[in-house]
XYZ file of C-alpha atoms in Angstrom:
616
model
C 34.629 60.338 62.298
C 35.848 57.816 64.866
C 38.835 56.965 62.703
C 39.736 60.706 62.499
C 39.586 61.178 66.306
C 41.626 58.024 66.839
C 44.236 59.280 64.390
C 44.478 62.645 66.184
C 44.851 60.899 69.516
C 47.789 58.894 68.198
C 49.514 62.081 67.094
C 48.998 63.703 70.537
C 50.303 60.647 72.376
C 53.266 60.403 70.040
C 54.005 64.121 70.470
C 53.906 63.848 74.285
C 56.195 60.819 74.175
C 58.662 62.590 71.884
C 58.566 65.660 74.143
C 59.291 63.552 77.243
C 62.124 61.705 75.490
C 63.564 65.025 74.306
C 63.531 66.355 77.864
C 65.368 63.261 79.101
C 67.931 63.515 76.312
C 68.550 67.215 77.046
C 68.838 66.497 80.755
C 71.248 63.620 80.195
C 73.303 65.791 77.863
C 73.398 68.556 80.457
C 74.410 66.227 83.265
C 76.926 64.176 81.329
C 78.406 66.699 78.910
C 77.712 70.234 80.124
C 78.061 69.654 83.865
C 80.973 68.019 85.681
C 79.138 67.622 89.011
C 78.757 63.861 88.591
C 82.310 63.491 87.405
C 83.514 65.446 90.417
C 81.333 63.356 92.681
C 82.653 60.130 91.160
C 86.232 61.365 91.280
C 85.876 62.528 94.874
C 84.544 59.095 95.836
C 87.371 57.268 94.069
C 90.291 59.676 94.451
C 91.714 62.137 96.914
C 93.906 64.742 95.228
C 96.210 65.859 97.988
C 98.214 69.035 97.451
C 101.810 68.839 98.615
C 103.101 72.291 99.438
C 106.707 73.217 98.691
C 108.995 74.565 101.354
C 109.402 78.293 100.983
C 112.851 79.603 100.079
C 115.094 80.464 103.007
C 116.583 83.960 103.425
C 120.140 84.683 104.604
C 122.191 87.837 105.118
C 125.297 88.771 103.100
C 127.533 86.802 105.469
C 125.475 83.606 105.299
C 123.644 84.098 108.596
C 120.197 82.532 108.422
C 117.411 85.114 108.812
C 114.201 83.354 107.755
C 113.537 79.619 107.582
C 110.620 77.158 107.800
C 109.219 75.025 110.560
C 106.504 72.322 110.352
C 102.876 73.325 110.727
C 99.558 71.603 110.169
C 96.270 72.755 108.667
C 92.877 71.105 108.978
C 91.152 70.699 105.611
C 87.536 69.747 104.966
C 85.734 68.243 101.961
C 82.146 69.360 102.501
C 80.698 66.636 100.268
C 82.155 63.968 102.573
C 80.669 65.308 105.780
C 78.046 63.028 107.233
C 75.141 63.610 109.585
C 76.755 61.308 112.171
C 79.671 63.755 112.652
C 80.070 64.447 116.369
C 80.471 68.210 116.178
C 81.103 68.650 119.891
C 83.903 66.082 119.943
C 85.476 67.713 116.860
C 85.353 71.111 118.570
C 86.904 69.639 121.697
C 89.694 68.008 119.697
C 90.517 71.329 118.006
C 89.913 73.440 121.121
C 87.280 75.602 119.394
C 83.674 76.519 120.194
C 80.615 75.249 118.372
C 79.821 78.803 117.314
C 83.256 79.037 115.683
C 82.618 75.717 113.885
C 79.253 76.887 112.524
C 80.620 80.253 111.381
C 83.701 78.740 109.791
C 81.659 76.209 107.802
C 79.320 78.992 106.713
C 82.233 81.155 105.551
C 83.760 78.243 103.640
C 80.546 77.703 101.679
C 79.975 81.421 101.049
C 81.168 82.006 97.478
C 81.377 85.736 98.182
C 84.032 85.153 100.847
C 85.458 82.006 99.253
C 85.185 82.351 95.450
C 87.075 79.114 94.789
C 84.663 76.979 96.827
C 83.708 73.496 95.658
C 82.082 70.881 97.872
C 84.205 68.216 96.185
C 87.640 69.714 96.911
C 89.595 70.344 100.080
C 88.845 73.653 101.784
C 90.862 75.231 104.561
C 89.095 74.890 107.906
C 91.804 75.802 110.405
C 95.396 76.930 110.013
C 98.735 76.421 111.683
C 98.140 73.854 114.401
C 101.019 73.390 116.794
C 102.630 69.971 117.254
C 100.575 69.435 120.422
C 97.281 70.414 118.743
C 98.144 68.194 115.794
C 98.792 65.179 118.056
C 95.452 65.573 119.854
C 93.507 65.797 116.595
C 95.388 62.999 114.836
C 94.403 60.468 117.494
C 90.714 61.056 116.750
C 90.830 62.010 113.066
C 89.132 58.752 111.999
C 85.972 59.908 113.819
C 85.589 63.000 111.671
C 84.698 62.080 108.067
C 85.580 64.790 105.568
C 88.318 66.332 107.742
C 91.965 65.844 106.843
C 95.358 66.940 108.085
C 97.458 68.927 105.626
C 101.152 69.290 106.448
C 102.481 72.761 105.776
C 105.350 74.931 106.931
C 105.348 78.382 108.462
C 108.016 81.037 108.571
C 110.333 81.393 111.509
C 112.700 84.280 112.183
C 116.144 83.922 113.696
C 116.362 87.539 114.866
C 113.780 90.008 116.242
C 114.927 92.519 113.628
C 114.275 93.797 110.092
C 110.548 93.070 110.232
C 109.481 95.625 107.603
C 112.336 94.705 105.295
C 111.824 90.923 105.457
C 108.025 91.095 105.467
C 105.685 88.281 106.465
C 103.435 85.572 105.052
C 99.667 85.252 105.526
C 96.582 83.669 103.959
C 95.714 84.801 100.439
C 92.912 87.286 99.890
C 90.150 86.881 97.257
C 92.025 89.482 95.174
C 95.220 87.388 95.286
C 93.298 84.349 94.048
C 91.686 86.364 91.279
C 95.019 87.774 90.080
C 97.011 84.520 90.070
C 95.555 81.076 89.365
C 98.415 79.473 91.321
C 96.592 80.266 94.565
C 93.633 78.514 96.127
C 91.732 79.504 99.275
C 93.869 78.767 102.309
C 97.199 79.234 100.504
C 99.797 81.597 101.911
C 101.406 84.574 100.206
C 104.014 87.202 101.060
C 102.290 90.346 102.284
C 105.026 92.979 102.604
C 108.776 93.383 102.241
C 110.993 90.837 100.515
C 108.370 88.132 101.065
C 106.056 90.126 98.792
C 108.406 91.428 96.112
C 110.087 88.012 95.640
C 106.944 85.937 96.175
C 107.244 84.013 92.898
C 110.840 83.052 93.594
C 110.215 82.116 97.234
C 106.937 80.169 96.903
C 108.148 77.258 94.778
C 105.760 74.934 92.898
C 103.039 72.752 94.419
C 102.976 68.984 94.013
C 99.928 66.712 93.686
C 99.499 63.264 95.244
C 96.555 61.234 93.888
C 95.302 58.685 96.432
C 92.849 55.882 95.754
C 89.873 55.322 98.072
C 87.472 52.447 98.598
C 83.669 52.731 98.726
C 83.869 53.664 102.417
C 86.265 56.518 101.689
C 89.278 54.812 103.212
C 92.656 55.508 101.621
C 93.970 52.456 99.785
C 97.254 53.898 98.531
C 98.543 55.859 95.566
C 96.705 55.717 92.266
C 98.707 53.690 89.694
C 101.604 53.481 92.160
C 102.078 57.249 92.036
C 102.585 57.367 88.271
C 100.543 60.567 88.010
C 101.868 62.250 91.142
C 103.997 65.393 90.877
C 106.534 66.389 93.490
C 106.651 69.890 94.969
C 109.571 72.102 93.945
C 111.052 74.131 96.816
C 111.262 77.900 96.576
C 114.557 79.561 95.733
C 116.880 80.677 98.510
C 117.664 84.387 98.719
C 120.870 85.989 99.949
C 120.375 89.591 101.007
C 122.877 92.417 100.893
C 121.882 93.112 104.497
C 124.463 92.778 107.268
C 122.268 91.643 110.155
C 124.718 92.889 112.792
C 124.661 96.351 111.219
C 120.858 96.172 111.082
C 120.677 95.239 114.750
C 122.950 98.107 115.745
C 120.850 100.560 113.740
C 117.657 99.411 115.428
C 119.303 99.788 118.839
C 120.446 103.332 118.077
C 116.960 104.399 116.990
C 115.157 103.001 120.039
C 112.717 105.566 121.409
C 113.016 107.714 118.288
C 111.134 108.128 115.019
C 113.323 107.885 111.973
C 115.399 105.793 109.643
C 118.911 104.609 108.829
C 119.837 103.362 105.361
C 123.282 102.080 104.393
C 124.385 101.158 100.861
C 127.508 99.544 99.431
C 128.358 102.169 96.764
C 130.071 99.836 94.278
C 127.128 97.410 94.035
C 124.022 99.289 95.178
C 123.389 96.554 97.749
C 121.461 97.774 100.787
C 123.537 96.958 103.868
C 120.847 97.918 106.352
C 117.422 99.511 106.267
C 116.163 100.595 109.653
C 112.769 102.133 110.298
C 111.828 103.148 113.817
C 109.681 102.179 115.555
C 109.519 98.600 114.372
C 108.380 95.254 115.818
C 109.498 91.661 116.253
C 108.670 89.764 113.005
C 107.734 86.739 115.118
C 104.567 88.632 116.079
C 103.278 87.797 112.581
C 103.495 84.011 112.947
C 100.571 81.723 113.665
C 96.919 82.350 114.382
C 97.703 85.466 116.433
C 98.906 87.319 113.335
C 95.600 89.060 112.684
C 95.259 90.247 116.266
C 98.847 91.515 116.386
C 98.574 93.215 113.005
C 95.469 95.073 114.142
C 97.266 96.188 117.305
C 100.242 97.494 115.312
C 98.017 99.270 112.792
C 96.369 101.250 115.606
C 99.686 102.318 117.175
C 99.975 106.117 116.731
C 103.747 105.782 116.176
C 103.023 103.803 112.975
C 105.385 100.832 113.310
C 103.975 99.370 110.065
C 105.266 102.369 108.093
C 108.645 101.722 106.478
C 110.021 105.231 106.868
C 113.149 104.354 104.884
C 111.211 104.159 101.609
C 107.842 105.687 102.513
C 108.871 108.675 104.614
C 109.016 111.829 102.466
C 111.054 114.447 104.302
C 112.805 117.748 103.622
C 116.446 116.695 103.153
C 117.818 119.889 104.675
C 121.469 120.726 104.098
C 122.386 117.254 102.768
C 120.697 118.544 99.581
C 123.326 121.271 99.202
C 125.697 118.714 97.695
C 123.312 118.192 94.758
C 123.181 121.981 94.285
C 126.972 122.250 94.254
C 127.155 119.506 91.602
C 124.586 121.308 89.437
C 126.101 124.800 89.772
C 129.627 123.546 89.010
C 128.599 121.507 85.960
C 126.419 124.318 84.564
C 129.201 126.870 85.026
C 127.245 128.982 87.491
C 130.209 128.725 89.876
C 133.725 127.332 89.895
C 136.005 126.284 92.732
C 137.071 129.894 93.342
C 133.651 131.563 93.287
C 132.976 133.378 96.574
C 129.606 134.472 97.902
C 128.883 136.602 100.990
C 126.873 135.318 103.947
C 125.751 138.052 106.347
C 124.372 135.503 108.801
C 122.355 134.312 105.856
C 121.197 135.161 102.337
C 120.103 138.789 102.343
C 118.628 140.606 99.339
C 115.884 143.219 98.839
C 114.700 142.986 102.410
C 114.539 139.173 102.265
C 116.694 136.971 104.519
C 117.327 133.241 104.772
C 119.196 132.863 108.065
C 122.498 131.085 108.660
C 124.828 130.425 111.590
C 128.026 132.377 112.182
C 131.093 131.529 110.055
C 133.752 133.339 107.961
C 132.425 135.291 104.950
C 132.720 135.519 101.985
C 133.682 131.939 101.188
C 134.017 129.550 98.260
C 132.509 126.102 97.679
C 134.623 123.741 99.807
C 134.330 125.706 103.069
C 130.687 126.430 102.187
C 129.994 122.687 102.234
C 132.175 122.229 105.299
C 130.328 124.902 107.315
C 126.964 124.222 105.638
C 126.510 127.832 104.571
C 122.938 128.682 103.565
C 123.921 131.953 101.916
C 126.317 130.368 99.409
C 123.777 127.928 97.992
C 120.940 130.458 97.926
C 123.165 132.790 95.857
C 124.052 129.901 93.547
C 120.413 129.089 92.740
C 119.550 132.776 92.462
C 122.188 133.323 89.749
C 121.318 130.089 87.929
C 117.613 130.883 87.657
C 118.374 134.432 86.523
C 120.973 133.446 83.910
C 118.834 134.448 80.930
C 121.765 134.641 78.520
C 122.130 130.849 78.860
C 118.592 129.577 79.563
C 116.438 132.279 77.989
C 113.625 132.111 80.523
C 113.158 131.407 84.203
C 111.076 128.356 83.305
C 113.834 126.868 81.151
C 116.404 127.387 83.893
C 114.079 125.785 86.426
C 113.552 122.731 84.240
C 117.309 122.293 83.685
C 117.691 122.334 87.475
C 114.903 119.750 87.736
C 116.590 117.506 85.147
C 119.783 117.430 87.218
C 117.815 116.441 90.311
C 115.983 113.658 88.469
C 119.274 112.296 87.100
C 120.471 112.003 90.706
C 117.525 109.782 91.623
C 115.099 112.346 93.032
C 111.457 113.050 92.212
C 110.699 109.474 91.089
C 110.925 106.047 92.655
C 114.463 104.710 92.559
C 113.165 101.183 91.927
C 114.307 99.393 95.076
C 113.114 95.766 95.247
C 110.575 96.428 97.996
C 106.886 97.282 97.678
C 105.547 100.669 98.754
C 108.423 102.971 97.771
C 107.450 106.672 97.546
C 108.867 109.118 95.030
C 109.415 112.291 97.042
C 108.944 115.709 95.448
C 111.051 117.742 93.041
C 109.188 120.789 91.661
C 109.475 121.984 88.049
C 108.446 125.150 86.210
C 104.905 123.892 85.553
C 104.418 123.257 89.266
C 105.344 126.845 90.139
C 103.420 128.305 87.180
C 100.313 126.630 88.531
C 101.015 127.369 92.194
C 101.812 131.069 91.633
C 99.587 131.629 88.578
C 102.599 132.332 86.356
C 103.843 135.058 88.708
C 106.977 133.808 90.446
C 110.723 134.438 90.536
C 113.950 132.985 91.911
C 113.498 134.569 95.339
C 110.108 132.947 95.780
C 111.575 129.436 95.468
C 115.038 130.073 96.930
C 114.510 127.701 99.885
C 114.748 124.631 97.604
C 118.493 125.310 97.286
C 118.968 124.315 100.944
C 116.636 121.299 100.915
C 113.541 123.050 102.210
C 110.377 124.365 100.601
C 108.686 121.959 98.233
C 111.605 119.488 98.054
C 111.180 116.144 99.803
C 113.265 112.966 99.594
C 113.082 109.537 101.180
C 115.948 108.375 103.447
C 116.788 105.832 100.724
C 117.201 108.659 98.189
C 119.494 110.546 100.586
C 121.636 107.414 101.079
C 121.740 106.926 97.317
C 122.871 110.543 96.842
C 125.730 109.815 99.219
C 126.610 106.573 97.386
C 126.625 108.468 94.072
C 129.044 111.058 95.472
C 131.240 108.243 96.825
C 131.312 106.769 93.290
C 132.028 110.226 91.788
C 128.987 110.331 89.551
C 127.158 107.014 89.166
C 125.016 104.604 91.136
C 123.436 101.201 90.774
C 119.763 101.086 91.709
C 119.631 100.185 95.412
C 118.469 96.634 96.060
C 118.056 94.435 99.118
C 118.531 91.032 97.465
C 122.133 90.209 96.602
C 121.669 86.741 95.055
C 118.816 84.461 93.977
C 119.480 80.730 93.915
C 120.092 79.571 90.312
C 118.759 82.836 88.892
C 120.200 86.157 87.738
C 119.229 89.415 89.383
C 117.154 91.842 87.351
C 119.427 93.881 85.054
C 118.138 97.014 86.810
C 120.299 96.007 89.772
C 123.434 95.460 87.720
C 123.735 98.533 85.479
C 125.412 101.819 86.380
C 123.248 104.928 86.164
C 125.201 108.138 85.492
C 124.020 111.565 86.560
C 124.265 114.802 84.548
C 126.975 116.244 86.816
C 130.650 116.103 85.842
C 133.383 114.040 87.466
C 135.239 117.261 88.302
C 132.169 118.533 90.162
C 132.018 115.348 92.229
C 135.688 115.662 93.146
C 135.017 119.154 94.507
C 132.007 117.996 96.519
C 134.000 115.105 98.011
C 136.613 117.625 99.151
C 133.861 119.712 100.717
C 132.394 116.726 102.560
C 135.858 115.817 103.800
C 136.273 119.396 105.076
C 132.969 119.052 106.959
C 134.480 116.125 108.895
C 137.950 117.518 109.519
C 136.897 121.023 110.525
C 133.187 121.608 109.975
C 129.771 120.426 111.086
C 130.663 116.696 111.068
C 133.751 116.791 113.300
C 132.318 114.105 115.616
C 132.628 111.609 112.737
C 136.374 112.148 112.244
C 138.701 109.176 112.726
C 142.420 108.431 112.484
C 142.208 104.947 110.916
C 140.094 105.798 107.842
C 138.916 108.961 106.097
C 135.242 109.848 106.500
C 133.309 112.284 104.294
C 130.035 113.665 105.594
C 127.323 116.285 105.402
C 124.880 117.310 108.115
C 121.346 118.530 107.699
C 118.985 120.300 110.059
C 115.617 120.095 108.352
C 113.078 122.681 109.444
C 109.802 121.347 110.739
C 106.625 122.689 112.329
C 107.916 121.370 115.653
C 111.521 120.658 116.567
C 113.879 120.338 113.571
C 114.850 116.959 112.146
C 118.432 115.725 112.595
C 119.938 114.531 109.304
C 123.322 113.166 108.247
C 124.817 111.409 105.276
C 128.379 110.154 104.979
C 130.644 107.595 103.350
C 133.995 105.953 104.101
C 136.782 105.393 103.340
C 137.026 108.485 101.135
C 138.944 106.948 98.210
C 137.827 103.307 98.524
C 134.258 103.673 99.762
C 132.719 100.594 101.343
C 129.634 102.147 102.910
C 127.398 105.163 102.342
C 124.868 105.897 105.064
C 121.993 108.271 105.714
C 120.484 108.937 109.132
C 117.174 110.721 109.680
C 115.896 111.323 113.221
C 112.554 113.099 113.350
C 112.592 116.083 115.739
C 116.163 115.228 116.693
C 117.405 118.824 116.436
C 120.735 119.698 114.809
C 122.319 117.225 112.416
C 125.305 116.926 114.736
C 123.101 115.945 117.698
C 121.920 112.515 116.536
C 122.710 112.185 112.826
C 126.512 112.461 112.984
C 127.221 110.143 115.960
C 124.756 107.511 114.730
C 126.206 107.616 111.207
C 129.756 107.392 112.577
C 128.923 104.324 114.666
C 127.267 102.617 111.702
C 130.322 103.176 109.506
C 132.661 101.901 112.218
C 130.600 98.744 112.759
C 130.658 97.870 109.060
C 134.247 98.802 108.248
C 135.856 97.406 111.416
C 133.404 94.544 112.035
C 132.746 95.683 115.599
C 132.637 98.767 117.808
C 135.485 99.843 120.063
C 134.838 99.941 123.807
C 134.391 103.716 123.694
C 131.974 103.426 120.771
C 129.985 100.740 122.603
C 129.501 103.138 125.508
C 128.443 105.889 123.110
C 125.995 103.509 121.405
C 124.414 102.648 124.765
C 124.037 106.349 125.581
C 122.313 107.073 122.276
C 120.110 103.988 122.671
C 118.859 105.295 126.013
C 118.134 108.818 124.705
C 114.401 108.618 123.996
C 112.595 111.534 122.386
C 109.096 112.666 123.281
C 106.624 113.037 120.454
C 103.251 114.705 120.284
C 100.488 114.250 117.727
C 101.811 116.997 115.419
C 105.273 115.388 115.319
C 103.916 112.193 113.819
């Protein structure tokens, strides 16, 4: 009996021992194989992996004028695992000119994986950004007193001119979403937020380098590990050359002071954007440094919406500038020819319905109809096209053919400009009207689209592109802001010609009509002796005062610039649109304004419009 109990006891003791050994083995396996905490701890004690950030690519205008460059900046980084209880928090706060409350909150945010998903106590975390040279000097003198805190040299953007803020964009700290979407980024990195800085982020950012430093048991840096054999050097970002002419951009911003609106200019032969003005705007230098967040919040609350790039995000009725697209469609489809004459009894009048028009000779054919901006002519043209059942069969088919012409001209969809946030505008089709009118509609019910009203909306960029297409007599290259990328080809989208459905003969007729508008029509204020200007005004109806619209190009037979001007609540197209467009063309073609034009520019600059809530 005693031998049996003794035998059982041995088994129990052996089982407990095996169980304990198994637990130790599992724990050792977990620590040494499954977990890298000890490895990280050992590495962090022996090495300091210091990220070396590349300089961001510089940005210049088409004439080589520097627009955006870099200047030195300094960040304070912290390795939480190296912080010690003897850290003098108050002295650290004094050295960085921060409060203790800020220190406590910042350290809490750094260690909060919800706010900082990439957190590790063994790696450098961003504590404070963009110290000035003076702040850096103060901290550097005492840095040895603050274990775990390091200086990281960076660079921040600087802007040569107080212009083109929305076009150029700005750089700010990455968001958790940015980190999640691209493994290149770590907390504290910077990324382009809007404009060119955003759309060309991968080209501009460059490639990070890594410097591995060896430390002793006290954490002091002893030099590079293996004489820098495993270090990698940062690769600078690529330089960008824009199609923008900064002097043209500056003039455009001056002319739109105190007004809501946009100016877009394009070089027709290349699709390069020569200027892109959105008003109101702001000085891009407001978005530099630690005041960026405060300034951004202030701008976002401004009721005039200076953060809205109206050139690509504003969706407006194009008004009479749209009549050119109607002329191209009617001519190509055989609805009219150059001799077709329509009456205009102070407007389009039929079956008790009237679309008003100003006084001019009647009846008239296409070229004087464009020159005088006759509403009646283009309403009759659409009316006959939509009712041409012998060719299209049904109203819906005719409507969709009309829509296809508009889409081929770059309307109804995003053009594809190399900037984020572009809107598509609105071009209705048969399905839209079938749904809106429950399959009970006719040509008269939609007649206003023929004069750029009703459901039709375009962006100022689309209006400028329409003008560039007419200047080219039937084709365009997708508008783009970037002209050249250092050691890299532009996307093929910005190199290929896109042809519309309209014929070359139709474009020739429309060019003649736009020339007539300048020599003896609604655009007479744009006429010049030294080069031939073609233009078209628009007065877009609005709930308040009408919008002033103009598009034009010059010279007529060797076009160098196509421009659109849109001034919200500016009244007739000839009031603001024509003189502003004329000055922009003169500046680009001649390289400067004449003395008389300078005086006119100053007058327009000082003409501020008053806006109420409904106007915005």
